Short mmCIF file of C-alpha atoms in Angstrom, two decimals:
data_model
loop_
_atom_site.label_atom_id
_atom_site.label_comp_id
_atom_site.label_asym_id
_atom_site.label_seq_id
_atom_site.Cartn_x
_atom_site.Cartn_y
_atom_site.Cartn_z
CA MET L 29 27.08 38.28 -94.47
CA ASP L 30 27.30 41.39 -96.17
CA TYR L 31 30.40 42.78 -98.20
CA ASP L 32 30.60 46.12 -100.08
CA TYR L 33 32.48 44.45 -103.56
CA ILE L 34 32.22 40.59 -103.89
CA VAL L 35 35.24 39.22 -105.68
CA VAL L 36 34.61 36.23 -107.74
CA GLY L 37 37.68 34.76 -109.17
CA ALA L 38 41.17 35.10 -107.24
CA GLY L 39 43.16 34.93 -110.58
CA SER L 40 45.60 37.86 -112.55
CA ALA L 41 42.86 39.93 -112.30
CA GLY L 42 40.54 38.90 -109.54
CA CYS L 43 44.29 39.26 -106.64
CA ILE L 44 44.25 43.57 -108.26
CA LEU L 45 41.27 43.77 -107.71
CA ALA L 46 41.37 43.19 -103.99
CA ASN L 47 43.93 44.46 -103.75
CA ARG L 48 43.07 48.20 -104.92
CA LEU L 49 39.99 47.95 -103.44
CA SER L 50 40.92 47.91 -99.89
CA GLU L 51 43.55 49.71 -100.48
CA ASP L 52 41.97 52.48 -98.33
CA GLY L 53 40.02 51.14 -95.66
CA ARG L 54 36.38 52.66 -96.60
CA PHE L 55 35.09 49.49 -98.32
CA SER L 56 34.94 45.98 -97.08
CA VAL L 57 35.91 43.42 -100.04
CA LEU L 58 35.42 39.52 -100.32
CA LEU L 59 37.39 37.91 -102.23
CA LEU L 60 35.88 34.41 -103.53
CA GLU L 61 38.26 31.47 -105.47
CA ALA L 62 37.71 27.77 -106.38
CA GLY L 63 40.56 26.05 -106.12
CA GLY L 64 43.30 26.53 -102.87
CA ARG L 65 45.98 29.04 -101.90
CA ASP L 66 49.51 29.77 -104.40
CA ASN L 67 52.08 28.63 -101.69
CA SER L 68 53.64 25.81 -103.08
CA PHE L 69 56.96 26.56 -104.76
CA TRP L 70 56.16 25.76 -107.63
CA PHE L 71 53.91 28.05 -108.37
CA ARG L 72 57.65 30.38 -106.89
CA ILE L 73 59.89 28.92 -109.56
CA PRO L 74 59.67 29.64 -113.20
CA VAL L 75 59.42 26.10 -114.43
CA GLY L 76 57.10 24.66 -111.64
CA TYR L 77 54.39 25.73 -115.09
CA ALA L 78 55.28 21.67 -116.04
CA PHE L 79 54.45 20.67 -112.47
CA SER L 80 50.38 22.61 -112.53
CA TYR L 81 50.17 21.56 -117.31
CA TYR L 82 47.98 18.54 -115.81
CA ASN L 83 47.50 18.66 -112.12
CA PRO L 84 43.36 18.62 -111.62
CA LYS L 85 44.33 20.15 -108.06
CA VAL L 86 45.42 23.30 -109.58
CA ASN L 87 44.03 23.64 -113.01
CA TRP L 88 40.53 23.31 -114.46
CA MET L 89 41.43 21.50 -117.59
CA HIS L 90 38.88 21.79 -119.81
CA TRP L 91 38.41 20.51 -123.11
CA SER L 92 36.93 21.84 -126.20
CA GLU L 93 34.31 20.45 -128.23
CA PRO L 94 35.87 18.53 -131.40
CA GLU L 95 37.10 21.27 -133.27
CA GLU L 96 36.03 21.51 -137.29
CA GLY L 97 39.06 23.23 -138.50
CA LEU L 98 41.44 20.97 -136.33
CA ASP L 99 40.86 17.72 -137.93
CA GLY L 100 37.69 17.46 -135.75
CA ARG L 101 40.38 16.60 -132.44
CA LYS L 102 39.16 17.67 -128.86
CA ILE L 103 41.59 20.72 -128.10
CA TYR L 104 42.64 21.56 -124.59
CA VAL L 105 41.66 24.52 -122.48
CA PRO L 106 44.17 24.05 -119.21
CA ARG L 107 43.38 27.00 -116.75
CA GLY L 108 44.25 28.08 -112.82
CA LYS L 109 42.30 26.81 -110.49
CA VAL L 110 44.00 28.16 -107.64
CA GLN L 111 44.72 31.22 -105.61
CA GLY L 112 46.51 33.82 -108.77
CA GLY L 113 44.85 31.95 -111.68
CA SER L 114 46.06 31.31 -114.85
CA GLY L 115 48.99 33.51 -113.83
CA SER L 116 49.62 31.47 -111.38
CA ILE L 117 50.37 28.22 -114.62
CA ASN L 118 51.35 30.58 -117.22
CA ALA L 119 55.21 30.69 -118.78
CA MET L 120 55.53 33.83 -117.96
CA VAL L 121 56.36 35.62 -121.03
CA TYR L 122 55.22 39.89 -120.38
CA VAL L 123 53.62 41.58 -124.11
CA ARG L 124 51.48 44.06 -123.48
CA GLY L 125 50.29 44.36 -126.87
CA ALA L 126 50.23 46.54 -130.30
CA ALA L 127 49.10 50.26 -129.63
CA ALA L 128 46.84 49.46 -132.35
CA ASP L 129 45.20 46.65 -130.52
CA PHE L 130 44.24 48.86 -128.07
CA ASP L 131 42.99 52.00 -130.28
CA ASP L 132 40.67 49.53 -131.32
CA TRP L 133 38.97 49.04 -128.66
CA ALA L 134 38.48 52.55 -127.91
CA ALA L 135 37.70 53.19 -131.90
CA ALA L 136 34.47 50.54 -131.59
CA GLY L 137 33.04 52.85 -129.46
CA ASN L 138 34.65 52.02 -126.27
CA ALA L 139 36.29 55.67 -124.97
CA GLY L 140 39.36 55.30 -123.01
CA TRP L 141 40.59 52.64 -123.87
CA SER L 142 43.16 53.88 -126.43
CA TYR L 143 46.63 52.78 -125.82
CA ARG L 144 46.98 56.44 -125.19
CA ASP L 145 45.32 55.94 -122.14
CA VAL L 146 46.22 52.26 -121.23
CA LEU L 147 49.78 52.68 -122.03
CA PRO L 148 49.81 55.02 -117.93
CA VAL L 149 48.27 52.06 -116.40
CA PHE L 150 50.55 49.60 -118.35
CA LYS L 151 53.54 51.97 -116.56
CA ASP L 152 52.16 51.54 -112.75
CA LEU L 153 52.08 48.11 -112.95
CA GLU L 154 55.50 46.82 -113.29
CA THR L 155 58.93 47.58 -112.16
CA HIS L 156 61.31 46.33 -114.73
CA ALA L 157 64.83 45.31 -114.75
CA ASP L 158 65.65 48.55 -116.91
CA GLY L 159 64.19 50.87 -115.09
CA SER L 160 62.05 54.57 -115.52
CA SER L 161 61.29 55.51 -118.98
CA HIS L 162 58.81 56.79 -121.48
CA TRP L 163 57.31 53.52 -122.10
CA HIS L 164 58.27 51.42 -118.30
CA GLY L 165 57.37 52.30 -114.89
CA ASP L 166 59.31 51.47 -111.80
CA LYS L 167 57.07 51.68 -108.56
CA GLY L 168 54.46 49.09 -110.17
CA PRO L 169 54.55 45.62 -107.35
CA ILE L 170 54.63 43.73 -110.62
CA HIS L 171 58.48 43.02 -111.98
CA VAL L 172 59.09 43.15 -115.28
CA THR L 173 62.73 41.01 -116.28
CA PRO L 174 64.21 41.53 -119.77
CA MET L 175 65.64 37.90 -121.05
CA ARG L 176 68.57 39.04 -122.63
CA GLY L 177 71.71 38.41 -122.14
CA SER L 178 70.64 35.18 -120.93
CA THR L 179 69.15 32.98 -123.48
CA HIS L 180 70.69 30.53 -124.79
CA PRO L 181 73.15 30.43 -128.02
CA ILE L 182 70.49 29.18 -129.75
CA SER L 183 68.60 31.35 -129.14
CA ASP L 184 70.96 33.93 -130.70
CA ALA L 185 71.38 32.86 -133.67
CA PHE L 186 67.79 32.89 -134.30
CA LEU L 187 67.74 36.79 -133.69
CA GLU L 188 71.78 37.04 -136.03
CA ALA L 189 68.95 34.76 -138.48
CA CYS L 190 66.39 37.19 -138.67
CA GLY L 191 68.83 40.10 -139.13
CA GLN L 192 70.31 37.82 -141.84
CA LEU L 193 66.91 38.02 -143.80
CA GLN L 194 67.10 42.02 -142.90
CA LEU L 195 63.79 41.12 -140.86
CA PRO L 196 63.91 44.09 -137.96
CA LEU L 197 64.86 43.57 -134.70
CA ASN L 198 63.30 44.66 -131.47
CA GLY L 199 65.06 45.42 -128.19
CA ASP L 200 62.12 45.79 -126.33
CA PHE L 201 58.85 44.30 -127.68
CA ASN L 202 56.48 46.83 -124.90
CA GLY L 203 58.11 49.64 -126.27
CA ALA L 204 57.98 51.85 -128.71
CA SER L 205 56.69 48.68 -131.48
CA ILE L 206 56.23 45.38 -130.96
CA GLU L 207 57.60 44.49 -135.08
CA GLY L 208 60.35 42.82 -135.23
CA GLY L 209 62.65 39.80 -133.45
CA GLY L 210 63.64 39.87 -130.06
CA VAL L 211 63.94 38.70 -126.70
CA TYR L 212 61.00 38.26 -124.51
CA ASP L 213 61.01 40.46 -121.20
CA VAL L 214 58.63 37.63 -118.23
CA ASN L 215 57.04 38.95 -114.63
CA THR L 216 59.81 37.49 -112.64
CA ASN L 217 61.27 39.27 -109.47
CA HIS L 218 65.43 38.22 -108.48
CA GLY L 219 64.62 34.27 -110.10
CA ARG L 220 60.64 33.81 -108.85
CA ARG L 221 57.16 34.14 -110.56
CA SER L 222 56.04 37.66 -109.84
CA HIS L 223 52.33 37.96 -110.74
CA SER L 224 49.32 39.14 -109.17
CA SER L 225 48.56 36.97 -105.91
CA ALA L 226 52.30 37.07 -104.88
CA GLU L 227 52.61 41.23 -105.52
CA TYR L 228 49.40 42.64 -105.15
CA LEU L 229 47.20 39.96 -102.54
CA ARG L 230 49.72 37.95 -100.19
CA PRO L 231 51.30 41.34 -98.97
CA VAL L 232 47.90 42.56 -97.76
CA LEU L 233 45.98 39.67 -96.66
CA ASN L 234 45.53 40.64 -93.40
CA ARG L 235 44.31 44.09 -94.41
CA ARG L 236 41.38 43.83 -92.04
CA ASN L 237 38.24 44.72 -94.57
CA LEU L 238 39.96 42.19 -97.05
CA LYS L 239 38.67 38.29 -96.18
CA VAL L 240 39.31 35.39 -99.34
CA GLU L 241 37.19 32.50 -99.15
CA HIS L 242 39.32 29.47 -100.54
CA PHE L 243 37.43 26.30 -102.53
CA VAL L 244 34.34 28.61 -102.57
CA HIS L 245 32.46 27.72 -105.80
CA VAL L 246 30.14 30.65 -107.20
CA GLU L 247 26.45 28.70 -108.59
CA ARG L 248 25.37 32.30 -109.44
CA LEU L 249 24.42 36.28 -108.79
CA ARG L 250 20.87 37.22 -106.49
CA PHE L 251 19.36 39.41 -107.87
CA ALA L 252 17.13 42.62 -106.14
CA ASP L 253 13.73 42.91 -107.19
CA ASP L 254 14.48 45.81 -108.81
CA GLY L 255 17.16 43.75 -110.98
CA ARG L 256 20.18 44.73 -109.28
CA ALA L 257 23.40 42.36 -108.42
CA ASN L 258 23.34 41.94 -104.47
CA GLY L 259 25.43 38.65 -103.86
CA ILE L 260 26.22 35.46 -104.94
CA GLU L 261 24.89 31.59 -103.76
CA ALA L 262 27.95 29.13 -103.73
CA VAL L 263 29.44 26.01 -102.46
CA GLN L 264 32.02 25.47 -100.33
CA ASP L 265 33.50 22.63 -99.05
CA GLY L 266 29.54 20.63 -99.52
CA ALA L 267 27.60 23.47 -97.94
CA ARG L 268 25.66 25.83 -100.08
CA ARG L 269 26.28 30.01 -98.78
CA THR L 270 24.93 32.71 -99.67
CA PHE L 271 26.88 36.12 -100.09
CA GLY L 272 25.82 40.04 -99.73
CA ALA L 273 27.37 42.74 -101.67
CA ARG L 274 26.29 45.85 -100.95
CA ARG L 275 27.99 47.82 -103.85
CA GLU L 276 28.60 45.83 -106.86
CA VAL L 277 29.39 42.45 -107.92
CA ILE L 278 32.79 42.25 -110.11
CA LEU L 279 33.60 38.00 -111.91
CA ALA L 280 36.62 37.81 -112.86
CA ALA L 281 36.61 34.43 -113.60
CA GLY L 282 37.87 34.39 -116.83
CA ALA L 283 37.49 34.56 -119.62
CA VAL L 284 35.61 30.42 -119.15
CA GLY L 285 34.53 31.40 -115.87
CA SER L 286 32.56 34.45 -116.24
CA PRO L 287 29.84 33.98 -118.71
CA LYS L 288 29.59 30.27 -117.52
CA ILE L 289 28.03 32.27 -114.22
CA LEU L 290 26.26 34.87 -115.68
CA GLN L 291 24.52 31.91 -117.92
CA LEU L 292 23.34 30.32 -114.76
CA SER L 293 22.28 34.02 -113.10
CA GLY L 294 19.83 33.65 -116.38
CA LEU L 295 21.90 36.77 -117.77
CA GLY L 296 22.49 35.68 -121.33
CA ASN L 297 21.16 35.07 -124.95
CA GLY L 298 17.44 34.18 -124.59
CA GLU L 299 17.88 30.41 -127.08
CA ASP L 300 20.73 29.74 -125.45
CA LEU L 301 19.53 29.87 -122.18
CA THR L 302 15.98 27.99 -123.28
CA ALA L 303 18.75 25.61 -124.73
CA ALA L 304 20.26 24.64 -121.00
CA GLY L 305 17.21 25.22 -119.00
CA VAL L 306 17.83 28.04 -117.38
CA ALA L 307 15.32 30.95 -116.80
CA VAL L 308 15.81 33.85 -119.03
CA ARG L 309 16.30 37.13 -116.43
CA ARG L 310 18.06 39.35 -119.18
CA HIS L 311 18.73 38.93 -123.22
CA ILE L 312 21.92 40.18 -123.43
CA PRO L 313 23.05 38.14 -126.43
CA ALA L 314 26.70 38.34 -126.86
CA VAL L 315 27.59 36.62 -123.29
CA GLY L 316 29.51 33.53 -124.24
CA ARG L 317 30.33 34.55 -127.29
CA ASN L 318 32.88 36.53 -129.40
CA LEU L 319 35.36 33.73 -127.95
CA GLN L 320 39.04 34.37 -129.24
CA ASP L 321 42.66 32.80 -129.14
CA HIS L 322 45.66 32.26 -130.28
CA LEU L 323 46.31 29.12 -132.23
CA CYS L 324 49.90 27.55 -132.89
CA ALA L 325 52.15 25.00 -134.45
CA SER L 326 55.37 23.77 -133.98
CA PHE L 327 58.28 23.43 -136.10
CA TYR L 328 60.57 21.04 -134.90
CA TYR L 329 64.68 20.47 -135.74
CA ARG L 330 67.37 18.56 -135.26
CA ALA L 331 70.68 20.88 -133.59
CA LYS L 332 73.92 19.93 -134.19
CA ILE L 333 74.65 21.40 -131.09
CA PRO L 334 73.33 20.40 -127.43
CA THR L 335 70.78 22.16 -126.44
CA LEU L 336 67.75 22.56 -123.42
CA ASN L 337 67.14 19.02 -124.59
CA ASP L 338 70.89 17.77 -123.24
CA THR L 339 70.71 20.21 -120.00
CA PHE L 340 66.90 18.60 -119.06
CA SER L 341 67.39 15.22 -119.44
CA LYS L 342 70.50 14.68 -117.78
CA PHE L 343 70.09 14.10 -113.44
CA HIS L 344 72.91 16.05 -112.99
CA HIS L 345 72.33 18.81 -115.31
CA ARG L 346 69.15 19.47 -113.88
CA MET L 347 70.99 19.56 -110.52
CA TRP L 348 73.23 21.51 -111.67
CA LEU L 349 70.50 24.15 -112.99
CA GLY L 350 68.78 23.84 -109.60
CA LEU L 351 71.35 24.94 -107.34
CA GLN L 352 72.37 27.26 -109.60
CA TYR L 353 68.62 28.89 -109.32
CA LEU L 354 68.51 28.01 -105.85
CA LEU L 355 71.88 30.06 -104.64
CA MET L 356 72.54 33.06 -107.59
CA GLY L 357 67.99 32.59 -109.07
CA LYS L 358 69.64 32.17 -112.35
CA GLY L 359 69.91 30.03 -115.18
CA ALA L 360 67.56 27.59 -117.12
CA PHE L 361 65.29 27.55 -114.07
CA ALA L 362 65.15 30.89 -113.89
CA MET L 363 63.70 31.68 -117.48
CA SER L 364 60.85 30.80 -119.18
CA VAL L 365 61.53 28.42 -122.42
CA ASN L 366 59.77 30.84 -124.43
CA GLN L 367 63.57 33.15 -124.80
CA ALA L 368 63.58 34.51 -128.66
CA GLY L 369 60.60 35.21 -130.91
CA GLY L 370 58.82 38.24 -132.50
CA PHE L 371 56.38 39.83 -134.45
CA PHE L 372 56.18 39.99 -138.38
CA GLU L 373 54.02 40.77 -141.58
CA GLY L 374 53.44 37.51 -142.83
CA ALA L 375 53.85 39.44 -146.33
CA PRO L 376 54.40 42.28 -148.11
CA ASP L 377 51.09 44.17 -147.88
CA GLU L 378 50.20 43.35 -144.75
CA PRO L 379 49.35 46.07 -142.62
CA ARG L 380 50.61 45.92 -139.29
CA PRO L 381 52.79 42.25 -138.10
CA ASN L 382 50.04 40.22 -138.26
CA ILE L 383 52.34 36.13 -137.07
CA GLN L 384 54.41 35.89 -133.90
CA LEU L 385 57.30 33.42 -133.47
CA TYR L 386 58.46 31.45 -130.08
CA PHE L 387 61.80 30.15 -130.38
CA ASN L 388 62.54 27.73 -127.66
CA PRO L 389 65.88 25.93 -127.17
CA LEU L 390 64.48 22.85 -125.69
CA SER L 391 62.08 20.64 -128.34
CA TYR L 392 59.05 19.37 -126.71
CA ARG L 393 55.87 17.19 -127.38
CA ILE L 394 52.83 18.72 -125.45
CA PRO L 395 51.58 14.75 -124.52
CA GLN L 396 47.71 13.62 -124.54
CA ASN L 397 48.04 11.28 -122.08
CA PRO L 398 47.18 13.59 -119.15
CA LYS L 399 50.11 11.33 -115.90
CA ALA L 400 52.85 12.50 -118.64
CA GLY L 401 55.14 14.78 -118.13
CA LEU L 402 56.36 17.49 -120.61
CA THR L 403 59.25 16.45 -121.70
CA PRO L 404 61.75 16.73 -123.81
CA GLU L 405 62.51 15.25 -127.57
CA PRO L 406 65.14 12.50 -127.29
CA TYR L 407 68.08 14.37 -129.22
CA SER L 408 69.44 17.53 -129.06
CA GLY L 409 66.27 19.72 -130.62
CA TYR L 410 64.98 23.48 -130.60
CA LEU L 411 61.43 24.35 -131.88
CA ILE L 412 59.80 27.39 -133.38
CA ALA L 413 56.33 27.97 -133.60
CA PHE L 414 53.81 30.19 -134.25
CA ASN L 415 50.50 32.33 -133.72
CA SER L 416 47.90 34.36 -135.71
CA CYS L 417 48.38 37.61 -133.73
CA ARG L 418 45.14 38.71 -134.70
CA PRO L 419 42.52 35.89 -135.53
CA THR L 420 39.10 36.96 -137.09
CA SER L 421 37.67 33.43 -136.19
CA ARG L 422 35.05 33.79 -133.53
CA GLY L 423 34.11 30.74 -131.01
CA THR L 424 31.91 30.29 -128.16
CA ILE L 425 31.44 29.59 -124.54
CA LEU L 426 27.85 27.74 -123.90
CA ILE L 427 26.39 26.09 -120.43
CA GLY L 428 24.34 22.50 -122.27
CA SER L 429 22.77 22.80 -118.22
CA PRO L 430 21.87 24.39 -115.70
CA ASP L 431 24.38 22.30 -113.56
CA PRO L 432 26.54 24.69 -112.11
CA SER L 433 29.17 21.66 -111.84
CA ALA L 434 29.06 20.61 -115.05
CA ALA L 435 31.73 22.55 -117.01
CA PRO L 436 30.77 24.74 -120.50
CA LYS L 437 30.76 23.76 -123.92
CA ILE L 438 34.08 25.54 -125.16
CA ARG L 439 33.83 25.91 -129.26
CA PRO L 440 36.94 27.88 -130.15
CA ASN L 441 35.77 27.05 -134.05
CA PHE L 442 39.24 27.95 -135.03
CA LEU L 443 40.94 28.57 -138.93
CA ALA L 444 36.52 29.52 -139.18
CA THR L 445 37.91 32.08 -142.22
CA ASP L 446 40.23 32.68 -144.84
CA GLN L 447 42.40 34.77 -143.32
CA ASP L 448 42.68 32.94 -140.70
CA VAL L 449 43.99 29.98 -143.12
CA ARG L 450 46.35 32.16 -145.35
CA GLU L 451 47.97 33.02 -141.86
CA VAL L 452 48.63 29.48 -141.26
CA VAL L 453 50.25 29.15 -144.81
CA GLN L 454 53.07 32.66 -143.96
CA GLY L 455 53.91 31.88 -140.63
CA SER L 456 54.72 28.43 -142.38
CA ARG L 457 56.78 30.51 -144.52
CA LEU L 458 58.56 32.88 -142.53
CA VAL L 459 59.90 30.35 -140.04
CA ARG L 460 61.47 27.61 -142.79
CA ARG L 461 62.75 31.65 -144.27
CA ILE L 462 64.51 32.08 -140.85
CA ALA L 463 65.23 28.29 -140.25
CA ALA L 464 66.96 28.19 -144.01
CA ALA L 465 69.43 31.48 -143.15
CA PRO L 466 73.03 30.54 -141.96
CA ALA L 467 73.11 31.80 -138.93
CA ILE L 468 70.51 29.30 -137.46
CA ALA L 469 70.71 26.77 -140.70
CA THR L 470 74.68 25.76 -140.26
CA LEU L 471 73.58 25.13 -136.39
CA THR L 472 70.55 22.18 -137.55
CA GLU L 473 70.55 18.80 -138.91
CA ALA L 474 67.67 18.46 -140.34
CA GLU L 475 64.21 19.63 -140.16
CA VAL L 476 62.71 17.04 -137.60
CA SER L 477 58.49 17.68 -138.41
CA PRO L 478 56.74 18.77 -140.19
CA GLY L 479 59.60 17.40 -142.32
CA PRO L 480 60.56 19.32 -145.39
CA GLU L 481 58.66 16.82 -147.85
CA THR L 482 55.64 18.87 -146.75
CA GLU L 483 56.43 21.61 -148.75
CA SER L 484 52.58 22.58 -150.44
CA ASP L 485 50.40 24.75 -149.21
CA ALA L 486 47.87 22.65 -148.64
CA ALA L 487 50.28 20.05 -147.01
CA LEU L 488 51.56 22.48 -144.53
CA ILE L 489 47.52 23.55 -143.68
CA ASP L 490 46.78 19.95 -142.91
CA TYR L 491 50.04 20.05 -140.71
CA PHE L 492 48.88 22.91 -138.76
CA ARG L 493 45.51 21.52 -138.60
CA ALA L 494 46.65 17.89 -137.39
CA ASN L 495 48.53 19.45 -134.74
CA ALA L 496 48.49 22.99 -133.51
CA SER L 497 46.85 23.70 -129.87
CA SER L 498 45.68 26.30 -128.54
CA ILE L 499 48.58 28.64 -126.36
CA TYR L 500 45.94 29.72 -123.80
CA HIS L 501 44.92 32.70 -124.80
CA LEU L 502 40.98 33.35 -124.38
CA CYS L 503 39.64 35.97 -123.97
CA GLY L 504 36.45 38.12 -125.69
CA THR L 505 33.24 36.19 -124.04
CA CYS L 506 31.61 39.20 -122.23
CA MET L 507 33.34 41.87 -124.61
CA MET L 508 33.12 45.57 -123.95
CA GLY L 509 31.66 47.86 -126.46
CA PRO L 510 28.10 50.35 -126.44
CA ASP L 511 25.57 47.95 -128.36
CA PRO L 512 23.62 46.44 -125.69
CA GLN L 513 23.11 43.67 -128.59
CA THR L 514 26.60 43.07 -129.07
CA SER L 515 28.13 42.98 -126.63
CA VAL L 516 28.25 42.18 -122.46
CA VAL L 517 30.36 45.49 -120.78
CA ASP L 518 30.91 49.22 -121.51
CA ALA L 519 33.05 51.13 -121.63
CA ARG L 520 33.28 51.34 -117.83
CA LEU L 521 32.87 47.20 -117.33
CA LYS L 522 29.37 47.07 -116.28
CA VAL L 523 26.89 44.77 -117.55
CA HIS L 524 24.10 46.69 -120.25
CA GLY L 525 20.63 46.45 -117.74
CA VAL L 526 21.79 45.27 -114.92
CA PRO L 527 22.93 47.54 -112.01
CA GLY L 528 25.55 46.18 -109.28
CA LEU L 529 27.18 44.13 -111.64
CA ARG L 530 30.43 44.37 -113.52
CA VAL L 531 33.56 42.26 -115.24
CA ILE L 532 36.07 42.62 -114.57
CA ASP L 533 39.33 39.78 -116.35
CA ALA L 534 40.02 38.73 -119.93
CA SER L 535 36.31 37.80 -120.88
CA ILE L 536 35.87 41.64 -122.44
CA PHE L 537 38.67 42.05 -124.71
CA PRO L 538 37.05 43.24 -127.26
CA ASN L 539 39.28 42.60 -129.85
CA VAL L 540 42.42 40.20 -128.60
CA THR L 541 45.49 41.58 -128.13
CA ALA L 542 49.04 40.63 -129.97
CA GLY L 543 50.79 38.64 -127.71
CA ASN L 544 50.62 36.28 -124.61
CA ILE L 545 47.43 38.17 -122.92
CA ASN L 546 48.27 37.83 -119.20
CA ALA L 547 49.86 41.67 -119.26
CA PRO L 548 47.16 42.86 -120.46
CA THR L 549 44.11 41.56 -118.05
CA MET L 550 46.21 42.93 -115.68
CA MET L 551 46.01 46.35 -116.95
CA VAL L 552 41.93 45.68 -117.10
CA ALA L 553 42.56 44.87 -113.55
CA GLU L 554 43.90 47.91 -112.69
CA LYS L 555 42.09 50.58 -114.46
CA GLY L 556 38.74 48.41 -114.29
CA ALA L 557 39.76 48.40 -109.79
CA ARG L 558 40.07 52.34 -109.74
CA MET L 559 36.71 53.00 -112.60
CA VAL L 560 35.33 51.75 -109.65
CA LEU L 561 36.77 53.55 -106.95
CA ALA L 562 35.32 56.64 -109.34
CA ASP L 563 32.32 55.56 -109.52
CA ALA L 564 32.46 55.43 -105.88
CA GLY L 565 32.97 59.06 -105.20
CA ARG L 566 36.54 58.49 -103.79
#
């Protein structure tokens, strides 16, 4: 069967595209998702992400190739395999990014993508709990809730410590500036996850011109004789299926899935495709390259006062939290564990905030055993994690064979530049400075790890290499730009040289944004949908 538009991937971007392209009824839209529906209770409750972290039914559970910069370790790369995509399984921290991030997109030759251009789209996207303002909207589908006033007392002590060091404080990371310490916003609505599946897709599933198919594994694109993308080939429940697109095929399969589909279809770097055994249809050198991600490590502390470790480790406390959540939609179960944090300059000569911090009133370790749960450390504890805002290392996501069922080879190439290594030291020193400020130091019994004996720059770098992990902000693998030799899509998100084909998801980011990337990914989808409709003559 043919449709006007085929959207591949019902993730953070795809759910928005499906809604907007089918909204006025003129066009038929097919949305294809490799996973199932997100109808479990655990997808709605914020704390439920702990149950999807190692669940192969809803998570692709990718692993990187061995990373030279991280002592040869393979790094876990979770990706949502369910309606809503990674937006269904993330920790819901809502950060748009720094204004300069988007100005850099525009300066790289992408007209219409400056912060001034995208701010109205961000506002249209959201209903902010504080109401409408110059910086926020109050009529959008995604509900944004500040966690201010609901945080754990030790999170408040972290902010007091920032003030004692004369670090700037920030009441709204999505306002006039991203710089400073503060409390994060989350995308929740009365304590429930507010993401593109819940707010854009579920309410419109009964539209006659919108069809959603689940458990569809797209293998490759189909092309007309003139080279136009006009459909896809897929497998669903063991059966081979083909779907036709009269107008466009839109890839929204994410930073891993979208380049994989392009490469399997013969679109990519000719040498990469030949090495993988795929015939070259069009040489597009940047496909699967320019991979960026935020790399994070945590410092663990033993506290003198009870933290969420104590709360989550006791059955009767968990029962109370559950009751509080069910009756009032409030409490720890309604929030992200990433309560406070901020964006800071790691050194006086840094031109912009380059270090992001996360303060968690809960200390926990990520288990290496997928069958183990995320459990708190066996003491009253907290952690402070950090990552570089704009790492300069670049990696790749490349297929290794023509087999669509084979996972691509993910090589983030972490810590490949001197700047990224230097920022490891900056972030480590910043964490230590804040932890030593009186407001938090008086509540701290000891630094558990890396521990006070880890003091030199070299020792801190070694700790980071041995313990750092992805913070799951993969992007850039179908980079937007004007040059077909260095980018994959143009400023209207059309694949260079391939009519009828666009990519609209986080893979088009020219550079990773400061902070969590779910909000800018949804912005890209909203803006991209407007471009598609404008080009269709709306």
